[in-house]
Amino acid sequence: DIQMTQSPSTLSASIGDRVTITCRASQSISTWLAWYQQKPGHAPNLLIYKASTLQSGVPSRFSGSGSGTEFTLTISSLQPDDFATYYCQHYNSYSPYTFGQGTKVDIK
Amino acid sequence: EVQLVESGGNLIKPGGSLRLSCVGSGFTFSNAWISWVRQAPGKGLEWVGRIKSKPDGGTTDYAAPVTGRFTISRYDSENKVFLQMNNLKTEDTAIYYCATGLFFDYWGQGTLVTVSS
């Protein structure tokens, strides 16, 4: 199975900071990658799919990039509502899905 | 409005069985792929398995830790998907979510399964 590795595991940042989270796949996954945000006590929320397509309703300060084995989620200017845990996920129609282990973004 | 509602979570002893339900509304349920995702206390997300829509074959796929113990089925006439969990282990303790799509654009609120003696 494909393994997904996120870094860092925890990230401390301030309001207004530019934040970047990296996700690496153990083998090429083209652009079959999604990013989710999860806040404590809530279900995850889809932010980005197909590596760089912003889900409807998600603020434009979120962006995704990458293909193959290396991907990034960027928050251009961190807002108070963005303190949460972020997960990458490999998906496709014919094999098991895999999540990264998560990146917690907290207040510096 | 799209809604997914899970139910059936409970406290169960190791070796026991439990069936979770996921009811959907606000979308064409029969065309939807439905996955189950779980989250152990304080841990990350783990994909459990998926059932495709019947037009797409209705096939199921499972994560290695649950293969042979968990079964996903669907009952489109009632907009329901079931997760039958047998031979439960303590490491199956988690919140179980159902979610729609190839990537998960809608999620339920989750139901808690606790496996403990």
PDB file of C-alpha atoms in Angstrom:
ATOM      1  CA  ASP A   1       0.000   0.000   0.000  1.00  0.00           C
ATOM      2  CA  ILE A   2       1.018   3.600  -0.569  1.00  0.00           C
ATOM      3  CA  GLN A   3       2.265   5.413   2.531  1.00  0.00           C
ATOM      4  CA  MET A   4       1.720   9.132   3.101  1.00  0.00           C
ATOM      5  CA  THR A   5       4.121  11.086   5.317  1.00  0.00           C
ATOM      6  CA  GLN A   6       3.321  14.592   6.506  1.00  0.00           C
ATOM      7  CA  SER A   7       5.710  17.128   7.946  1.00  0.00           C
ATOM      8  CA  PRO A   8       5.909  18.712  10.366  1.00  0.00           C
ATOM      9  CA  SER A   9       3.759  16.888  12.919  1.00  0.00           C
ATOM     10  CA  THR A  10       3.199  20.132  14.815  1.00  0.00           C
ATOM     11  CA  LEU A  11       3.595  23.685  13.641  1.00  0.00           C
ATOM     12  CA  SER A  12       3.459  26.802  15.813  1.00  0.00           C
ATOM     13  CA  ALA A  13       2.535  29.981  13.983  1.00  0.00           C
ATOM     14  CA  SER A  14       1.124  33.470  14.486  1.00  0.00           C
ATOM     15  CA  ILE A  15      -1.831  35.221  12.924  1.00  0.00           C
ATOM     16  CA  GLY A  16      -0.845  36.490   9.498  1.00  0.00           C
ATOM     17  CA  ASP A  17       1.964  33.961   9.001  1.00  0.00           C
ATOM     18  CA  ARG A  18       2.380  32.024   5.784  1.00  0.00           C
ATOM     19  CA  VAL A  19       2.155  28.338   6.650  1.00  0.00           C
ATOM     20  CA  THR A  20       3.272  25.386   4.535  1.00  0.00           C
ATOM     21  CA  ILE A  21       2.615  21.706   5.244  1.00  0.00           C
ATOM     22  CA  THR A  22       4.285  18.968   3.198  1.00  0.00           C
ATOM     23  CA  CYS A  23       2.955  15.541   2.294  1.00  0.00           C
ATOM     24  CA  ARG A  24       5.095  12.888   0.622  1.00  0.00           C
ATOM     25  CA  ALA A  25       3.855   9.693  -1.014  1.00  0.00           C
ATOM     26  CA  SER A  26       5.867   6.458  -1.006  1.00  0.00           C
ATOM     27  CA  GLN A  27       5.305   6.176  -4.756  1.00  0.00           C
ATOM     28  CA  SER A  28       3.893   8.400  -7.475  1.00  0.00           C
ATOM     29  CA  ILE A  29       0.197   9.165  -7.065  1.00  0.00           C
ATOM     30  CA  SER A  30      -0.100  11.710  -9.900  1.00  0.00           C
ATOM     31  CA  THR A  31      -2.438  14.351  -8.422  1.00  0.00           C
ATOM     32  CA  TRP A  32      -4.757  11.973  -6.532  1.00  0.00           C
ATOM     33  CA  LEU A  33      -4.420  13.899  -3.297  1.00  0.00           C
ATOM     34  CA  ALA A  34      -6.839  15.670  -0.980  1.00  0.00           C
ATOM     35  CA  TRP A  35      -6.357  17.889   2.064  1.00  0.00           C
ATOM     36  CA  TYR A  36      -8.702  18.082   5.063  1.00  0.00           C
ATOM     37  CA  GLN A  37      -8.985  20.337   8.091  1.00  0.00           C
ATOM     38  CA  GLN A  38     -10.253  18.947  11.384  1.00  0.00           C
ATOM     39  CA  LYS A  39     -11.124  20.836  14.538  1.00  0.00           C
ATOM     40  CA  PRO A  40     -11.514  19.087  17.913  1.00  0.00           C
ATOM     41  CA  GLY A  41     -14.846  17.332  18.298  1.00  0.00           C
ATOM     42  CA  HIS A  42     -15.774  17.743  14.649  1.00  0.00           C
ATOM     43  CA  ALA A  43     -15.632  15.691  11.491  1.00  0.00           C
ATOM     44  CA  PRO A  44     -12.945  16.597   8.949  1.00  0.00           C
ATOM     45  CA  ASN A  45     -13.705  19.190   6.279  1.00  0.00           C
ATOM     46  CA  LEU A  46     -12.483  18.877   2.685  1.00  0.00           C
ATOM     47  CA  LEU A  47     -10.253  21.773   1.635  1.00  0.00           C
ATOM     48  CA  ILE A  48      -8.569  20.685  -1.598  1.00  0.00           C
ATOM     49  CA  TYR A  49      -8.837  17.787  -4.021  1.00  0.00           C
ATOM     50  CA  LYS A  50      -6.867  16.702  -7.046  1.00  0.00           C
ATOM     51  CA  ALA A  51      -3.847  18.255  -5.334  1.00  0.00           C
ATOM     52  CA  SER A  52      -4.734  21.855  -6.170  1.00  0.00           C
ATOM     53  CA  THR A  53      -8.498  22.281  -6.700  1.00  0.00           C
ATOM     54  CA  LEU A  54     -10.114  24.347  -3.978  1.00  0.00           C
ATOM     55  CA  GLN A  55     -13.352  22.901  -2.643  1.00  0.00           C
ATOM     56  CA  SER A  56     -16.358  25.198  -2.983  1.00  0.00           C
ATOM     57  CA  GLY A  57     -16.697  27.545  -0.010  1.00  0.00           C
ATOM     58  CA  VAL A  58     -13.099  27.186   1.172  1.00  0.00           C
ATOM     59  CA  PRO A  59     -11.284  30.527   1.595  1.00  0.00           C
ATOM     60  CA  SER A  60      -8.800  31.421  -1.116  1.00  0.00           C
ATOM     61  CA  ARG A  61      -5.962  31.745   1.424  1.00  0.00           C
ATOM     62  CA  PHE A  62      -5.755  27.947   1.202  1.00  0.00           C
ATOM     63  CA  SER A  63      -3.893  26.495  -1.768  1.00  0.00           C
ATOM     64  CA  GLY A  64      -2.420  23.167  -2.759  1.00  0.00           C
ATOM     65  CA  SER A  65       0.322  22.179  -5.150  1.00  0.00           C
ATOM     66  CA  GLY A  66       2.415  19.246  -6.233  1.00  0.00           C
ATOM     67  CA  SER A  67       2.252  16.038  -8.201  1.00  0.00           C
ATOM     68  CA  GLY A  68       3.909  12.665  -8.183  1.00  0.00           C
ATOM     69  CA  THR A  69       5.282  12.166  -4.679  1.00  0.00           C
ATOM     70  CA  GLU A  70       5.545  15.621  -3.125  1.00  0.00           C
ATOM     71  CA  PHE A  71       2.688  17.920  -2.232  1.00  0.00           C
ATOM     72  CA  THR A  72       2.162  21.074  -0.206  1.00  0.00           C
ATOM     73  CA  LEU A  73      -0.738  22.808   1.496  1.00  0.00           C
ATOM     74  CA  THR A  74      -0.203  26.533   1.966  1.00  0.00           C
ATOM     75  CA  ILE A  75      -2.164  28.988   4.060  1.00  0.00           C
ATOM     76  CA  SER A  76      -1.162  32.396   2.765  1.00  0.00           C
ATOM     77  CA  SER A  77      -2.095  34.389   5.867  1.00  0.00           C
ATOM     78  CA  LEU A  78      -3.046  32.376   8.936  1.00  0.00           C
ATOM     79  CA  GLN A  79      -6.364  33.357  10.523  1.00  0.00           C
ATOM     80  CA  PRO A  80      -7.735  32.507  13.996  1.00  0.00           C
ATOM     81  CA  ASP A  81     -10.155  30.000  12.464  1.00  0.00           C
ATOM     82  CA  ASP A  82      -7.270  28.068  10.895  1.00  0.00           C
ATOM     83  CA  PHE A  83      -5.836  26.616  14.093  1.00  0.00           C
ATOM     84  CA  ALA A  84      -6.646  22.952  13.562  1.00  0.00           C
ATOM     85  CA  THR A  85      -5.169  19.646  12.430  1.00  0.00           C
ATOM     86  CA  TYR A  86      -4.602  19.087   8.716  1.00  0.00           C
ATOM     87  CA  TYR A  87      -4.487  15.728   6.932  1.00  0.00           C
ATOM     88  CA  CYS A  88      -3.453  14.763   3.444  1.00  0.00           C
ATOM     89  CA  GLN A  89      -5.072  11.745   1.794  1.00  0.00           C
ATOM     90  CA  HIS A  90      -4.260   9.648  -1.222  1.00  0.00           C
ATOM     91  CA  TYR A  91      -7.376   8.480  -3.019  1.00  0.00           C
ATOM     92  CA  ASN A  92      -8.256   6.595  -6.177  1.00  0.00           C
ATOM     93  CA  SER A  93     -10.943   4.292  -7.450  1.00  0.00           C
ATOM     94  CA  TYR A  94      -9.122   0.974  -7.346  1.00  0.00           C
ATOM     95  CA  SER A  95      -6.957   0.671  -4.233  1.00  0.00           C
ATOM     96  CA  PRO A  96      -7.051   1.410  -0.502  1.00  0.00           C
ATOM     97  CA  TYR A  97      -6.972   5.013   0.605  1.00  0.00           C
ATOM     98  CA  THR A  98      -4.291   6.346   2.924  1.00  0.00           C
ATOM     99  CA  PHE A  99      -4.187   9.371   5.204  1.00  0.00           C
ATOM    100  CA  GLY A 100      -1.111  11.168   6.403  1.00  0.00           C
ATOM    101  CA  GLN A 101      -0.556  11.203  10.146  1.00  0.00           C
ATOM    102  CA  GLY A 102      -1.713  14.822  10.473  1.00  0.00           C
ATOM    103  CA  THR A 103      -0.180  18.233  11.162  1.00  0.00           C
ATOM    104  CA  LYS A 104      -1.426  20.225  14.120  1.00  0.00           C
ATOM    105  CA  VAL A 105      -1.240  23.983  13.656  1.00  0.00           C
ATOM    106  CA  ASP A 106      -1.252  25.809  16.978  1.00  0.00           C
ATOM    107  CA  ILE A 107      -0.716  29.298  18.271  1.00  0.00           C
ATOM    108  CA  LYS A 108       2.872  30.480  18.702  1.00  0.00           C
TER     109      LYS A 108
ATOM    110  CA  GLU B   1     -28.732  20.023   2.140  1.00  0.00           C
ATOM    111  CA  VAL B   2     -26.532  16.939   2.159  1.00  0.00           C
ATOM    112  CA  GLN B   3     -26.649  15.042   5.438  1.00  0.00           C
ATOM    113  CA  LEU B   4     -25.067  11.844   6.662  1.00  0.00           C
ATOM    114  CA  VAL B   5     -26.045  10.407  10.032  1.00  0.00           C
ATOM    115  CA  GLU B   6     -24.252   7.481  11.644  1.00  0.00           C
ATOM    116  CA  SER B   7     -25.709   5.346  14.401  1.00  0.00           C
ATOM    117  CA  GLY B   8     -25.128   2.066  16.192  1.00  0.00           C
ATOM    118  CA  GLY B   9     -22.016   2.855  18.195  1.00  0.00           C
ATOM    119  CA  ASN B  10     -21.817   1.214  21.611  1.00  0.00           C
ATOM    120  CA  LEU B  11     -19.641  -0.374  24.277  1.00  0.00           C
ATOM    121  CA  ILE B  12     -18.845  -3.945  23.245  1.00  0.00           C
ATOM    122  CA  LYS B  13     -16.600  -6.677  24.615  1.00  0.00           C
ATOM    123  CA  PRO B  14     -13.613  -7.978  22.635  1.00  0.00           C
ATOM    124  CA  GLY B  15     -14.689 -10.693  20.219  1.00  0.00           C
ATOM    125  CA  GLY B  16     -18.159  -9.220  19.902  1.00  0.00           C
ATOM    126  CA  SER B  17     -20.027  -7.871  16.877  1.00  0.00           C
ATOM    127  CA  LEU B  18     -21.659  -4.561  16.083  1.00  0.00           C
ATOM    128  CA  ARG B  19     -23.431  -3.081  13.082  1.00  0.00           C
ATOM    129  CA  LEU B  20     -23.167   0.617  12.288  1.00  0.00           C
ATOM    130  CA  SER B  21     -25.584   2.440  10.005  1.00  0.00           C
ATOM    131  CA  CYS B  22     -25.125   5.508   7.849  1.00  0.00           C
ATOM    132  CA  VAL B  23     -28.216   7.226   6.485  1.00  0.00           C
ATOM    133  CA  GLY B  24     -27.888   9.823   3.739  1.00  0.00           C
ATOM    134  CA  SER B  25     -30.183  12.571   2.489  1.00  0.00           C
ATOM    135  CA  GLY B  26     -30.051  15.574   0.180  1.00  0.00           C
ATOM    136  CA  PHE B  27     -28.302  13.765  -2.665  1.00  0.00           C
ATOM    137  CA  THR B  28     -28.822  10.817  -5.003  1.00  0.00           C
ATOM    138  CA  PHE B  29     -27.781   8.128  -2.553  1.00  0.00           C
ATOM    139  CA  SER B  30     -27.846   5.277  -5.054  1.00  0.00           C
ATOM    140  CA  ASN B  31     -25.116   6.977  -7.126  1.00  0.00           C
ATOM    141  CA  ALA B  32     -22.848   7.683  -4.163  1.00  0.00           C
ATOM    142  CA  TRP B  33     -19.681   5.892  -3.135  1.00  0.00           C
ATOM    143  CA  ILE B  34     -19.646   5.645   0.643  1.00  0.00           C
ATOM    144  CA  SER B  35     -16.566   5.149   2.798  1.00  0.00           C
ATOM    145  CA  TRP B  36     -16.080   4.508   6.485  1.00  0.00           C
ATOM    146  CA  VAL B  37     -13.246   6.329   8.248  1.00  0.00           C
ATOM    147  CA  ARG B  38     -12.328   5.911  11.900  1.00  0.00           C
ATOM    148  CA  GLN B  39     -10.398   7.907  14.443  1.00  0.00           C
ATOM    149  CA  ALA B  40      -9.074   6.335  17.625  1.00  0.00           C
ATOM    150  CA  PRO B  41      -9.026   8.613  20.690  1.00  0.00           C
ATOM    151  CA  GLY B  42      -6.349  11.269  20.242  1.00  0.00           C
ATOM    152  CA  LYS B  43      -5.142   9.725  16.983  1.00  0.00           C
ATOM    153  CA  GLY B  44      -5.326  10.467  13.277  1.00  0.00           C
ATOM    154  CA  LEU B  45      -7.750   9.414  10.573  1.00  0.00           C
ATOM    155  CA  GLU B  46      -7.787   5.838   9.285  1.00  0.00           C
ATOM    156  CA  TRP B  47      -9.732   4.731   6.236  1.00  0.00           C
ATOM    157  CA  VAL B  48     -11.701   1.551   6.985  1.00  0.00           C
ATOM    158  CA  GLY B  49     -13.383   0.646   3.724  1.00  0.00           C
ATOM    159  CA  ARG B  50     -15.593   1.713   0.845  1.00  0.00           C
ATOM    160  CA  ILE B  51     -18.593   0.554  -1.154  1.00  0.00           C
ATOM    161  CA  LYS B  52     -19.071   1.802  -4.686  1.00  0.00           C
ATOM    162  CA  SER B  53     -22.455   2.599  -6.147  1.00  0.00           C
ATOM    163  CA  LYS B  54     -24.296  -0.237  -7.871  1.00  0.00           C
ATOM    164  CA  PRO B  55     -23.978   1.475 -11.293  1.00  0.00           C
ATOM    165  CA  ASP B  56     -20.198   1.389 -10.677  1.00  0.00           C
ATOM    166  CA  GLY B  57     -20.264  -2.256  -9.678  1.00  0.00           C
ATOM    167  CA  GLY B  58     -21.194  -2.041  -5.995  1.00  0.00           C
ATOM    168  CA  THR B  59     -17.829  -3.504  -5.024  1.00  0.00           C
ATOM    169  CA  THR B  60     -16.145  -3.115  -1.671  1.00  0.00           C
ATOM    170  CA  ASP B  61     -12.553  -2.484  -0.592  1.00  0.00           C
ATOM    171  CA  TYR B  62     -11.143  -2.678   2.918  1.00  0.00           C
ATOM    172  CA  ALA B  63      -8.089  -1.608   4.858  1.00  0.00           C
ATOM    173  CA  ALA B  64      -5.768  -4.426   5.844  1.00  0.00           C
ATOM    174  CA  PRO B  65      -6.477  -4.260   9.628  1.00  0.00           C
ATOM    175  CA  VAL B  66     -10.195  -4.961   9.106  1.00  0.00           C
ATOM    176  CA  THR B  67     -10.179  -7.282   6.081  1.00  0.00           C
ATOM    177  CA  GLY B  68     -12.014 -10.488   6.914  1.00  0.00           C
ATOM    178  CA  ARG B  69     -13.676  -8.982  10.013  1.00  0.00           C
ATOM    179  CA  PHE B  70     -15.630  -5.991   8.658  1.00  0.00           C
ATOM    180  CA  THR B  71     -18.205  -5.983   5.851  1.00  0.00           C
ATOM    181  CA  ILE B  72     -19.830  -2.997   4.165  1.00  0.00           C
ATOM    182  CA  SER B  73     -23.225  -3.314   2.492  1.00  0.00           C
ATOM    183  CA  ARG B  74     -25.793  -0.905   1.126  1.00  0.00           C
ATOM    184  CA  TYR B  75     -29.588  -0.714   1.020  1.00  0.00           C
ATOM    185  CA  ASP B  76     -30.288   2.036  -1.475  1.00  0.00           C
ATOM    186  CA  SER B  77     -34.077   1.853  -1.106  1.00  0.00           C
ATOM    187  CA  GLU B  78     -33.623   3.212   2.418  1.00  0.00           C
ATOM    188  CA  ASN B  79     -30.563   5.393   1.675  1.00  0.00           C
ATOM    189  CA  LYS B  80     -28.481   3.314   4.080  1.00  0.00           C
ATOM    190  CA  VAL B  81     -25.002   1.852   4.224  1.00  0.00           C
ATOM    191  CA  PHE B  82     -24.032  -0.614   6.943  1.00  0.00           C
ATOM    192  CA  LEU B  83     -20.708  -1.509   8.502  1.00  0.00           C
ATOM    193  CA  GLN B  84     -20.850  -4.968  10.040  1.00  0.00           C
ATOM    194  CA  MET B  85     -17.981  -5.404  12.470  1.00  0.00           C
ATOM    195  CA  ASN B  86     -17.169  -8.890  13.774  1.00  0.00           C
ATOM    196  CA  ASN B  87     -14.474 -10.218  16.092  1.00  0.00           C
ATOM    197  CA  LEU B  88     -13.917  -6.748  17.475  1.00  0.00           C
ATOM    198  CA  LYS B  89     -10.595  -5.925  19.086  1.00  0.00           C
ATOM    199  CA  THR B  90      -9.647  -3.240  21.596  1.00  0.00           C
ATOM    200  CA  GLU B  91      -7.749  -1.448  18.812  1.00  0.00           C
ATOM    201  CA  ASP B  92     -11.035  -0.986  16.935  1.00  0.00           C
ATOM    202  CA  THR B  93     -12.088   1.563  19.563  1.00  0.00           C
ATOM    203  CA  ALA B  94     -12.724   4.780  17.645  1.00  0.00           C
ATOM    204  CA  ILE B  95     -15.207   7.268  16.335  1.00  0.00           C
ATOM    205  CA  TYR B  96     -16.524   5.888  13.051  1.00  0.00           C
ATOM    206  CA  TYR B  97     -17.488   8.337  10.320  1.00  0.00           C
ATOM    207  CA  CYS B  98     -19.186   7.691   7.006  1.00  0.00           C
ATOM    208  CA  ALA B  99     -18.293   9.964   4.104  1.00  0.00           C
ATOM    209  CA  THR B 100     -19.321  10.347   0.469  1.00  0.00           C
ATOM    210  CA  GLY B 101     -17.451  10.364  -2.786  1.00  0.00           C
ATOM    211  CA  LEU B 102     -14.120   9.408  -4.306  1.00  0.00           C
ATOM    212  CA  PHE B 103     -12.620  12.033  -2.028  1.00  0.00           C
ATOM    213  CA  PHE B 104     -14.725  12.902   0.964  1.00  0.00           C
ATOM    214  CA  ASP B 105     -16.752  16.026   0.412  1.00  0.00           C
ATOM    215  CA  TYR B 106     -19.421  15.230   2.995  1.00  0.00           C
ATOM    216  CA  TRP B 107     -19.039  13.545   6.371  1.00  0.00           C
ATOM    217  CA  GLY B 108     -21.377  12.451   9.122  1.00  0.00           C
ATOM    218  CA  GLN B 109     -20.916  13.484  12.740  1.00  0.00           C
ATOM    219  CA  GLY B 110     -19.532  10.083  13.743  1.00  0.00           C
ATOM    220  CA  THR B 111     -20.556   7.339  16.165  1.00  0.00           C
ATOM    221  CA  LEU B 112     -18.385   6.048  19.002  1.00  0.00           C
ATOM    222  CA  VAL B 113     -17.427   2.400  19.240  1.00  0.00           C
ATOM    223  CA  THR B 114     -15.684   1.305  22.428  1.00  0.00           C
ATOM    224  CA  VAL B 115     -14.260  -2.208  22.612  1.00  0.00           C
ATOM    225  CA  SER B 116     -13.391  -3.070  26.183  1.00  0.00           C
ATOM    226  CA  SER B 117     -13.855  -5.879  28.672  1.00  0.00           C
TER     227      SER B 117
END
